[in-house]
mmCIF file of C-alpha atoms in Angstrom:
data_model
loop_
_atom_site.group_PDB
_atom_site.id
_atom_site.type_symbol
_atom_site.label_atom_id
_atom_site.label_comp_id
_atom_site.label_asym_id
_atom_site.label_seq_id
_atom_site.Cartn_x
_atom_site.Cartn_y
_atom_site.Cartn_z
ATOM 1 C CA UNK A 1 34.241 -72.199 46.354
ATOM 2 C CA UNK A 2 36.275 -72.410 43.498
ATOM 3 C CA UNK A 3 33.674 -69.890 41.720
ATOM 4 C CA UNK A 4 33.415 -67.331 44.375
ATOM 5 C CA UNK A 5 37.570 -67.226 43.940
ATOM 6 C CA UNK A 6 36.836 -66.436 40.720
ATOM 7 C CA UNK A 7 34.966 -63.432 41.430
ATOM 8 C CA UNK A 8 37.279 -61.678 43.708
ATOM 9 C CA UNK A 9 40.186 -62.721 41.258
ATOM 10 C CA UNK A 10 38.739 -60.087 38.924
ATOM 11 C CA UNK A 11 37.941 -57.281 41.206
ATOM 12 C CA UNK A 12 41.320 -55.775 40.565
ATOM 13 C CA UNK A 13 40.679 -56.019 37.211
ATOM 14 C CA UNK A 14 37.268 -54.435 37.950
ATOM 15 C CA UNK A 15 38.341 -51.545 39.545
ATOM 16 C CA UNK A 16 41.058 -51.082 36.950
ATOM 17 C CA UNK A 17 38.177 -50.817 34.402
ATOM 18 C CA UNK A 18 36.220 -48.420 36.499
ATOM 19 C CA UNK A 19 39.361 -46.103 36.827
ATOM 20 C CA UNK A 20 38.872 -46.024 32.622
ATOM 21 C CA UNK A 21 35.020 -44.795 33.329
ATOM 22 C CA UNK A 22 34.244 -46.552 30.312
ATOM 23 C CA UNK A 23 30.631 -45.277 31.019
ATOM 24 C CA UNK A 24 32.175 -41.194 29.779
ATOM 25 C CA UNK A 25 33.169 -42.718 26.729
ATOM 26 C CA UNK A 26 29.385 -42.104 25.875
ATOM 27 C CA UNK A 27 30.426 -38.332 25.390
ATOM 28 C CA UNK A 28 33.259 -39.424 22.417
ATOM 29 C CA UNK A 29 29.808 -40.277 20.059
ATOM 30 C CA UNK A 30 30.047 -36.406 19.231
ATOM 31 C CA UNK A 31 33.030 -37.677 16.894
ATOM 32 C CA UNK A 32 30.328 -39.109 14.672
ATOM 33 C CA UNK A 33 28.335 -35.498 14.400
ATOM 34 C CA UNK A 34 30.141 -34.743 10.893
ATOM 35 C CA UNK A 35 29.550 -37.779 9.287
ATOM 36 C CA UNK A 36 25.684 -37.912 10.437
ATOM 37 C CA UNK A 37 24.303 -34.239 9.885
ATOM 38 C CA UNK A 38 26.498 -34.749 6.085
ATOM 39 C CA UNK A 39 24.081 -37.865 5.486
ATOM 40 C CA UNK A 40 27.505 -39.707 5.713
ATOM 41 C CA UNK A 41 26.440 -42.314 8.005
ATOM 42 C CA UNK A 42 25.767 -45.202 6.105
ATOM 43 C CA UNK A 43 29.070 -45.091 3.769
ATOM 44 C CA UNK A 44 31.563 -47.227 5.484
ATOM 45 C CA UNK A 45 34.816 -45.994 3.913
ATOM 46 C CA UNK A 46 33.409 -42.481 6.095
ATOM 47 C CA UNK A 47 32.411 -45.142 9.099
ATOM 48 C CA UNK A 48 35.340 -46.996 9.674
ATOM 49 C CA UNK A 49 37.795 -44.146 10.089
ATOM 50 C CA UNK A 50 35.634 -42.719 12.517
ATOM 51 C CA UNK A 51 35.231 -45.531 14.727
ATOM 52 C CA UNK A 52 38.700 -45.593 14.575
ATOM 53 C CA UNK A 53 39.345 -41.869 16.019
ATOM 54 C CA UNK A 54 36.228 -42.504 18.466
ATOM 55 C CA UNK A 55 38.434 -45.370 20.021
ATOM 56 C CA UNK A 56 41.345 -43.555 20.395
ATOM 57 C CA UNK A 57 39.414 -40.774 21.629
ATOM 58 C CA UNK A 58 38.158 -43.209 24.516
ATOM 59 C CA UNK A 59 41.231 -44.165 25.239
ATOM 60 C CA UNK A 60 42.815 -40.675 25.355
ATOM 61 C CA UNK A 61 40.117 -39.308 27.536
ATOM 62 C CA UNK A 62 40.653 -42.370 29.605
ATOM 63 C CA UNK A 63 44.171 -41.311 30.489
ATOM 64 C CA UNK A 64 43.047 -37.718 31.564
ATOM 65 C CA UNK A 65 40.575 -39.428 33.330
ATOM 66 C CA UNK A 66 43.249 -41.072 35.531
ATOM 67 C CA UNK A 67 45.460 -38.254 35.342
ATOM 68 C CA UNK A 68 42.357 -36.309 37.007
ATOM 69 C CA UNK A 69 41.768 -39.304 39.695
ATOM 70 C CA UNK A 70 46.030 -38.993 40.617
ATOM 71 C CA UNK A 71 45.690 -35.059 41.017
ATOM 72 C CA UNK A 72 42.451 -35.063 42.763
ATOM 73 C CA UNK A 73 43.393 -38.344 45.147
ATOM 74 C CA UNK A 74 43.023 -36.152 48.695
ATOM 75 C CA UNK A 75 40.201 -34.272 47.746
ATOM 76 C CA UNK A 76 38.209 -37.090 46.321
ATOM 77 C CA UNK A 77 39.190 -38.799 49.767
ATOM 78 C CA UNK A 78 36.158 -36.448 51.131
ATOM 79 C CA UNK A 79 33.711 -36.296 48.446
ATOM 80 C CA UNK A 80 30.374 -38.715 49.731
ATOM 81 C CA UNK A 81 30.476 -40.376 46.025
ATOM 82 C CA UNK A 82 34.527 -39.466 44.980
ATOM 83 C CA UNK A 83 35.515 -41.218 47.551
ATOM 84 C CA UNK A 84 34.820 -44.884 46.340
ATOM 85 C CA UNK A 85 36.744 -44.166 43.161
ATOM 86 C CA UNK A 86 39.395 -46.776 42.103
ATOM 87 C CA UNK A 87 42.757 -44.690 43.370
ATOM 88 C CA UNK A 88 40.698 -42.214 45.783
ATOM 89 C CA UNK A 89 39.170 -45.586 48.129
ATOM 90 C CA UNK A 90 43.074 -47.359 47.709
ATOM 91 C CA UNK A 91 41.930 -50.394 45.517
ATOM 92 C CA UNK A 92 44.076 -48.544 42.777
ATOM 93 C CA UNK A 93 47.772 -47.823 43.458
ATOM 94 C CA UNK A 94 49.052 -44.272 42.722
ATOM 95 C CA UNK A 95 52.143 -46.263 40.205
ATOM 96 C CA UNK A 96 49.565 -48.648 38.852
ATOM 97 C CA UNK A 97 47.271 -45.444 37.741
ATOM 98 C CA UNK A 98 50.282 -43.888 36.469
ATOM 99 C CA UNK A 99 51.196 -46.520 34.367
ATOM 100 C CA UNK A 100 47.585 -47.274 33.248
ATOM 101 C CA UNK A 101 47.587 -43.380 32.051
ATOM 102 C CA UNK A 102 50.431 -43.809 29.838
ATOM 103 C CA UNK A 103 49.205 -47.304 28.222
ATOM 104 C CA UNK A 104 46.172 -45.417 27.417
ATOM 105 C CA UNK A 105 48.211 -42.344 25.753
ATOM 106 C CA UNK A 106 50.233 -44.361 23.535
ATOM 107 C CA UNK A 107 47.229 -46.820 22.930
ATOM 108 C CA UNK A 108 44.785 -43.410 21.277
ATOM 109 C CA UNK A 109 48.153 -42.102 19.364
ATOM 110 C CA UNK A 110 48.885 -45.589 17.567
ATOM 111 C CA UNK A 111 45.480 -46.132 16.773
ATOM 112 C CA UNK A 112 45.579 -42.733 14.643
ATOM 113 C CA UNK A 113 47.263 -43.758 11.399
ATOM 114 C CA UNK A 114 44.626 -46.970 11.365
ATOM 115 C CA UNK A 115 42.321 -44.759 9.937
ATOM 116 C CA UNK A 116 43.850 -43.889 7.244
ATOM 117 C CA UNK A 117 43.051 -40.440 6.977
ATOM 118 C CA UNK A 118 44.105 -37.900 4.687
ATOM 119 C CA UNK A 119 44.530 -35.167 7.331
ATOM 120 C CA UNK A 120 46.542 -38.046 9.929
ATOM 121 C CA UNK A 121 49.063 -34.737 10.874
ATOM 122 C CA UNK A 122 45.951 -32.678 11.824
ATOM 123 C CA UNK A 123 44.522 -35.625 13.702
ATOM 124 C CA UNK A 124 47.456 -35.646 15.584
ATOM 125 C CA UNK A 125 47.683 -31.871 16.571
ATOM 126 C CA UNK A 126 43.874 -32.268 17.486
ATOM 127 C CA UNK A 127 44.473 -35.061 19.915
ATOM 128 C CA UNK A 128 47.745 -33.879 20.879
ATOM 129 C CA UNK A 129 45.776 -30.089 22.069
ATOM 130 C CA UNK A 130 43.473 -31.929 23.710
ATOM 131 C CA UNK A 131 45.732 -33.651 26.282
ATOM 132 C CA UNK A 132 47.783 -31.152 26.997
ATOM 133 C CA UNK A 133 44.399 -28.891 27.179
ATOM 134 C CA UNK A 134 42.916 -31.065 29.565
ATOM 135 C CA UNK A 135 45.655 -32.136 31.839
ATOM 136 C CA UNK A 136 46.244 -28.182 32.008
ATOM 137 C CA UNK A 137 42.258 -28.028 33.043
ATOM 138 C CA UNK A 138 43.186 -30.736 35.843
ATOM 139 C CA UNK A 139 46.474 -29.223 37.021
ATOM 140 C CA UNK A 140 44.853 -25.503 37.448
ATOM 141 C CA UNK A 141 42.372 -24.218 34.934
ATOM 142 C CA UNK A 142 39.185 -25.681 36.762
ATOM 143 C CA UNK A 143 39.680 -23.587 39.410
ATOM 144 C CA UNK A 144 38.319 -20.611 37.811
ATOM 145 C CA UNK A 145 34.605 -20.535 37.302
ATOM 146 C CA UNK A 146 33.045 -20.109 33.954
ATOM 147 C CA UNK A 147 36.698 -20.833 32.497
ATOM 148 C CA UNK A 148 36.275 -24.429 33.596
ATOM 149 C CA UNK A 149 32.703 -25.089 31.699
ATOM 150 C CA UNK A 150 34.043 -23.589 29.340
ATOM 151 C CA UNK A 151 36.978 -25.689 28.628
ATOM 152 C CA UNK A 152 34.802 -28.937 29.120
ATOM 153 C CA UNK A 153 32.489 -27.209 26.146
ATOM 154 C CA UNK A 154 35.671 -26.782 23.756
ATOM 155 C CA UNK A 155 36.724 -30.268 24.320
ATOM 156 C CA UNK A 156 33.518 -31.511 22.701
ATOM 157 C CA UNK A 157 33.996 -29.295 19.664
ATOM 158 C CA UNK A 158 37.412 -30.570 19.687
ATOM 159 C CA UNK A 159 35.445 -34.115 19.317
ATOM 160 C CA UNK A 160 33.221 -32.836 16.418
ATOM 161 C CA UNK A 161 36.335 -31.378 14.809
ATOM 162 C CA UNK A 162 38.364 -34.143 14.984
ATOM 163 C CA UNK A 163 35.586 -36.309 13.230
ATOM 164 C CA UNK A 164 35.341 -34.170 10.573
ATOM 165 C CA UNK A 165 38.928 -33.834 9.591
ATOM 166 C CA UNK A 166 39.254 -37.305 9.691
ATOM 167 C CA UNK A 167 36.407 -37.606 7.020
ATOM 168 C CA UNK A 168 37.396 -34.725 5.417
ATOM 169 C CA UNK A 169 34.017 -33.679 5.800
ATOM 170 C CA UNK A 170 33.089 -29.506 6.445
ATOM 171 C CA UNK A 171 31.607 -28.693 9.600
ATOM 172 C CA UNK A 172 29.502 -26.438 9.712
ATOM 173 C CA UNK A 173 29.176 -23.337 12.246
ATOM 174 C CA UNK A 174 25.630 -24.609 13.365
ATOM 175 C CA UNK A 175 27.280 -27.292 14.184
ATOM 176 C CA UNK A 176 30.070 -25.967 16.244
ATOM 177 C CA UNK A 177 27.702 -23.581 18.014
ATOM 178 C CA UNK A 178 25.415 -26.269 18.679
ATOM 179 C CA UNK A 179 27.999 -28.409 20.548
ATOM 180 C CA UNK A 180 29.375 -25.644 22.549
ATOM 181 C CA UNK A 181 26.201 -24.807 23.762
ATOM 182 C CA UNK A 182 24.216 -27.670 24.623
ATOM 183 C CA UNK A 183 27.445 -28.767 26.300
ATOM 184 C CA UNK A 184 28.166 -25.769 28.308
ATOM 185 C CA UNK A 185 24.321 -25.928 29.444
ATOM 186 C CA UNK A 186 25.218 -29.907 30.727
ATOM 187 C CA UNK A 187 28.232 -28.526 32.144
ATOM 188 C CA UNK A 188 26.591 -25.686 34.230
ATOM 189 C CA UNK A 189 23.938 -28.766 35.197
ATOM 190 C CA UNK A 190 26.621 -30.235 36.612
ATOM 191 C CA UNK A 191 28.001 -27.449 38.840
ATOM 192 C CA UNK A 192 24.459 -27.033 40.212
ATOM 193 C CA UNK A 193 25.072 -30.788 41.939
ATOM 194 C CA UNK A 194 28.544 -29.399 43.017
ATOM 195 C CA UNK A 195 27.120 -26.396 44.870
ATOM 196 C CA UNK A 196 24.361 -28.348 46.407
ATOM 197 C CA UNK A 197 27.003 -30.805 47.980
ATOM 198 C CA UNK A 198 29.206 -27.395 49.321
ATOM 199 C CA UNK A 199 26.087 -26.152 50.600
ATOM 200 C CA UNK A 200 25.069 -29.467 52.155
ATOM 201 C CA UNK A 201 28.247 -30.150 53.694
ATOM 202 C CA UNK A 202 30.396 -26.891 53.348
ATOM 203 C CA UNK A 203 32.758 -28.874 51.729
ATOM 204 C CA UNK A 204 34.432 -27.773 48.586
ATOM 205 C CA UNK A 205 34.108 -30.470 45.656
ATOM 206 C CA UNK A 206 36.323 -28.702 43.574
ATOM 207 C CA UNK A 207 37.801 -25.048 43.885
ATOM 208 C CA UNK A 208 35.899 -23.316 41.969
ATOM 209 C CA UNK A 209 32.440 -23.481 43.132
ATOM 210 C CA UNK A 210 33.197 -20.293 45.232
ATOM 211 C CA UNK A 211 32.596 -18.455 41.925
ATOM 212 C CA UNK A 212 29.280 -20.188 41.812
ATOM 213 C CA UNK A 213 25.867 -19.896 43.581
ATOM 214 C CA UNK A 214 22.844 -21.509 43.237
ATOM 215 C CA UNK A 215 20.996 -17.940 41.753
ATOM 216 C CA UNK A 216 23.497 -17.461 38.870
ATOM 217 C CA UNK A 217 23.563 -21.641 38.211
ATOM 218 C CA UNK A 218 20.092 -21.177 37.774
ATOM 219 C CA UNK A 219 20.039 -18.340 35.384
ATOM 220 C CA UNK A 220 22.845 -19.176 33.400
ATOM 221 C CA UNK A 221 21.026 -22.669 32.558
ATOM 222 C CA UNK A 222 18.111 -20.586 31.764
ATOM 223 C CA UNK A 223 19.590 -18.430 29.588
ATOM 224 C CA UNK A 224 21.889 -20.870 27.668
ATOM 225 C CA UNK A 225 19.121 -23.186 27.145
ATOM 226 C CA UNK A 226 16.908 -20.656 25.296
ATOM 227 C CA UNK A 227 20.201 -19.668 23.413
ATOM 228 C CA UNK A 228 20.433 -23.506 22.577
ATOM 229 C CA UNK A 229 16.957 -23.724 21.348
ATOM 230 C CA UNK A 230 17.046 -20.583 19.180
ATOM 231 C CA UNK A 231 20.077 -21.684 17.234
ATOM 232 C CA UNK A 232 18.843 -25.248 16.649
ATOM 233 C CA UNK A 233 15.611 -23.999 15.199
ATOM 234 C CA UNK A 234 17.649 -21.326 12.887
ATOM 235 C CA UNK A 235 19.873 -23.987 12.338
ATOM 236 C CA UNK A 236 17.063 -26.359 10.752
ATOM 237 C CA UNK A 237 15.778 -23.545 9.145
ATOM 238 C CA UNK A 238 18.365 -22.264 7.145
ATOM 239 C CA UNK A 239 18.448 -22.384 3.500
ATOM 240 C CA UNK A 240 22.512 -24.149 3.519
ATOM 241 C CA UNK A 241 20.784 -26.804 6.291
ATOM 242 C CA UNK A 242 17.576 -27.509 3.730
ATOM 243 C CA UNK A 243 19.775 -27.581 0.759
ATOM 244 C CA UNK A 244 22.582 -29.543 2.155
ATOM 245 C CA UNK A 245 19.487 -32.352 3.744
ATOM 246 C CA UNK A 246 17.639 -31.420 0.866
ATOM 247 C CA UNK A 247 14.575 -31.393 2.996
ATOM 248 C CA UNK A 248 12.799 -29.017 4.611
ATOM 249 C CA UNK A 249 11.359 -30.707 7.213
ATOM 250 C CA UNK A 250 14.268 -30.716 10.184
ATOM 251 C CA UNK A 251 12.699 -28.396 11.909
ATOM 252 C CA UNK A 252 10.158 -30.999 13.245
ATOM 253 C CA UNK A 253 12.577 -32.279 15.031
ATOM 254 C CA UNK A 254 12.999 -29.249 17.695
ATOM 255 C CA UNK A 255 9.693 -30.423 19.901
ATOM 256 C CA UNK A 256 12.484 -33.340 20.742
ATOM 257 C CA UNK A 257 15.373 -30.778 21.910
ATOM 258 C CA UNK A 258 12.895 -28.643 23.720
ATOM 259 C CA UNK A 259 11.423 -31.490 25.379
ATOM 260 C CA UNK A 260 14.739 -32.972 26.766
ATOM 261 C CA UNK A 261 15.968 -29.326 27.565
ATOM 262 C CA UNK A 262 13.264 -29.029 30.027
ATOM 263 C CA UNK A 263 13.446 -32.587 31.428
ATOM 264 C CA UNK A 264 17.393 -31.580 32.441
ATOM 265 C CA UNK A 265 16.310 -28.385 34.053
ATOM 266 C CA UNK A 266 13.452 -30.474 36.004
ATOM 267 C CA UNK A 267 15.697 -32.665 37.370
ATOM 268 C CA UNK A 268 18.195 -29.799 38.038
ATOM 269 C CA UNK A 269 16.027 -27.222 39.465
ATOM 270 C CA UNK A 270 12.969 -29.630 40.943
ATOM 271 C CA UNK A 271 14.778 -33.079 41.651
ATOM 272 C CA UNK A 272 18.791 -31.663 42.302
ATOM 273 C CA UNK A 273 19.359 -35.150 39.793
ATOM 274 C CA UNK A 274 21.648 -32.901 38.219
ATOM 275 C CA UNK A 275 25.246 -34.862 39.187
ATOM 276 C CA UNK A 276 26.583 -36.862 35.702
ATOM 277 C CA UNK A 277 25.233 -35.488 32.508
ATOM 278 C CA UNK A 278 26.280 -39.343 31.415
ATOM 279 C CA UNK A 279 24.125 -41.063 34.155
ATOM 280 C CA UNK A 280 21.044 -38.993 33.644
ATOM 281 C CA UNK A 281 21.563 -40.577 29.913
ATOM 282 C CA UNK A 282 21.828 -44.034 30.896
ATOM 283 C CA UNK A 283 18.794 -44.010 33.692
ATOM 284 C CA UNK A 284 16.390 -41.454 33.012
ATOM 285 C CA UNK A 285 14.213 -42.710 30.686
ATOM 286 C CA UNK A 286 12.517 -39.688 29.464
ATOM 287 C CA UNK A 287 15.687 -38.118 28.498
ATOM 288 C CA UNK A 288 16.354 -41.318 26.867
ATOM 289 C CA UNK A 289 13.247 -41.433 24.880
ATOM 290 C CA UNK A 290 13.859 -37.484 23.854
ATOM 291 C CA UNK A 291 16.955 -38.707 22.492
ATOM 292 C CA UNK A 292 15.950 -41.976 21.139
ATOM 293 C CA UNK A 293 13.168 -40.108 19.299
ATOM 294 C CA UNK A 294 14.844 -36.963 18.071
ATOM 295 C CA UNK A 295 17.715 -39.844 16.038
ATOM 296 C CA UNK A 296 15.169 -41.476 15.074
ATOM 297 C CA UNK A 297 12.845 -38.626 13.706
ATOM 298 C CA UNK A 298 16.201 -36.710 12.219
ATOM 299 C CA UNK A 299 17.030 -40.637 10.431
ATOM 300 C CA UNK A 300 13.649 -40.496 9.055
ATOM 301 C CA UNK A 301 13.783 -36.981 7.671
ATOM 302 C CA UNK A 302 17.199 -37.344 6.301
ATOM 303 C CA UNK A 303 18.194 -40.735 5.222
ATOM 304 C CA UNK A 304 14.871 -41.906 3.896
#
C-alpha cells in the first residue's frame, strides 16, 4: 500500500518532467558539432564548456517547449497524440507551466558564465535570439509553410554556432550547410505525418499544413536529400576538410549518410513512421545503427 502511494505521489512530478520533453534535448548534441569535426573532442578544457552551453541549451529549449504547450493548449486538446500532453490532458496547470517556463529561462541564462568562455556576451546574444526567435515561431511564424521548417533548420545552426563560439573554435560553411539541410529534410519528414493526420481526420494539426500536400512533401524530401548527400561528399572531399582531418579518407563515411537518408524516406514514404525525427532515433534501430556506425567510422578515421 504504502508503495503504490508512492507511485502516484510522483506522477505530478512525472508529468512535470514530460512537459520538459527531456527526450528533444537529444537535438541540443549539435552543440558538440564544432568541437568534434575540429578533432576537439577529447580536450576537456574544449569539453567542459560545452557541456555547459548544451545544458543550458536544454533548459532553454525546455521553456519554449512549454511556452509552445500554453499557446497550443486548445488545439492540442484535438490532436489523437497532443492531446495527452502534460497542460493539453489538464494534469499540468496553465500557472504551474508558466512558472515552470520561467525557472527554465533563468536556469539556461545563469548557467552561461559557468563556462567560462571568452565570447560569454556572444553566448548571450545567441541564446537570447533564439528565444525570442522561437517564441515568435510559436506565437505566429509557423503558420506559414516553408517559413516554419525553415526556422526549425536555423535554430540548429544556431546550436552549432553557439558551440563554436563558446570554444572559440571556426565553423566551417560545410558545416553550417550541412546542419541546415539535413535538418530541414527531418523537418519536411515531419510535416509529411502532419498532413497524413489532416487528411485522415480533416483536422488541422497546426495552421500551416494548408500550404502543404502530400506531392510537394514528397518532392521536397527528395530533392533536399540529394542536396544533403552532394554537399557531404564535397564536404569530405575538399582539400580544407583533408587538411584540417589530415586524412583523406572521410569520404568513406558517406555509404552511412546515404544509408540512413533512405531509411527516413522509407519510413516516410512506405511506413508514414514519419511523426518525431527524435523517436525514429530512439526506436528504429536501423537508423540507430546508421548513426552508431557513421560516429564510429568518422572516430576511427579522425581521432586514431
Amino acid at each position: 500500500m504504502h508503495f503504490i502511494r508512492f507511485i502516484l505521489s510522483l506522477h505530478p512530478m512525472i508529468q512535470y518532467i514530460k512537459l520538459l520533453r527531456p527526450l528533444q534535448w537529444l537535438k541540443n548534441v549539435f552543440v558538440f558539432a564544432p568541437i568534434f569535426f575540429s578533432n576537439n573532442l577529447l580536450k576537456w578544457d574544449l569539453l567542459w564548456p560545452t557541456l555547459i552551453i548544451f545544458a543550458s541549451f536544454c533548459l532553454i529549449s525546455s521553456s519554449i517547449y512549454c511556452f509552445n504547450d500554453l499557446k497550443d493548449v486548445e488545439a492540442d486538446r484535438l490532436h489523437p497524440k497532443k492531446r495527452l500532453r502534460p497542460i493539453a490532458s489538464g494534469a499540468v496547470s496553465v500557472g504551474a507551466g508558466y512558472a515552470m517556463m520561467l525557472l527554465c529561462t533563468i536556469a539556461a541564462f545563469a548557467l552561461v558564465p559557468l563556462a567560462q568562455s571568452v565570447n560569454t556576451p556572444y553566448l548571450y546574444m545567441i541564446m537570447a535570439a533564439y528565444w525570442l526567435m522561437n517564441i515568435a515561431y510559436c506565437i505566429r511564424l509557423k503558420q506559414y509553410a516553408i517559413l516554419d521548417v525553415s526556422i526549425i533548420a536555423i535554430g540548429f545552426v544556431m546550436r552549432v554556432l553557439i558551440g563554436g563560439v563558446t570554444t572559440d573554435i571556426w565553423i566551417s560553411h560545410w558545416l553550417v550547410m550541412m546542419t541546415f539541410l539535413v535538418t530541414l529534410f527531418l523537418a519536411f519528414t515531419k510535416r509529411n505525418d502532419d498532413y497524413r493526420i489532416y487528411e485522415k481526420t480533416g483536422q488541422k494539426p497546426r495552421v500551416s499544413i494548408t500550404g502543404y500536400n502530400k506531392t510537394f512533401i514528397n518532392e521536397a524530401t527528395a530533392i533536399i536529400a540529394s542536396v544533403t548527400l552532394v554537399c557531404y561528399i564535397m564536404y569530405t572531399m575538399s582539400p580544407e576538410v583533408i587538411e584540417r582531418m589530415g586524412t583523406r579518407y572521410v569520404y568513406l563515411t558517406s555509404g552511412w549518410v546515404l544509408a540512413g537518408m533512405l531509411r527516413y524516406l522509407q519510413n516516410m514514404i512506405v511506413f508514414g513512421l514519419s511523426g518525431s525525427p527524435t523517436k525514429s532515433l530512439v526506436k528504429d534501430h536501423f537508423v540507430q545503427f546508421c548513426i552508431l556506425g557513421w560516429l564510429a567510422s568518422f572516430f576511427v578515421i579522425i581521432y586514431l
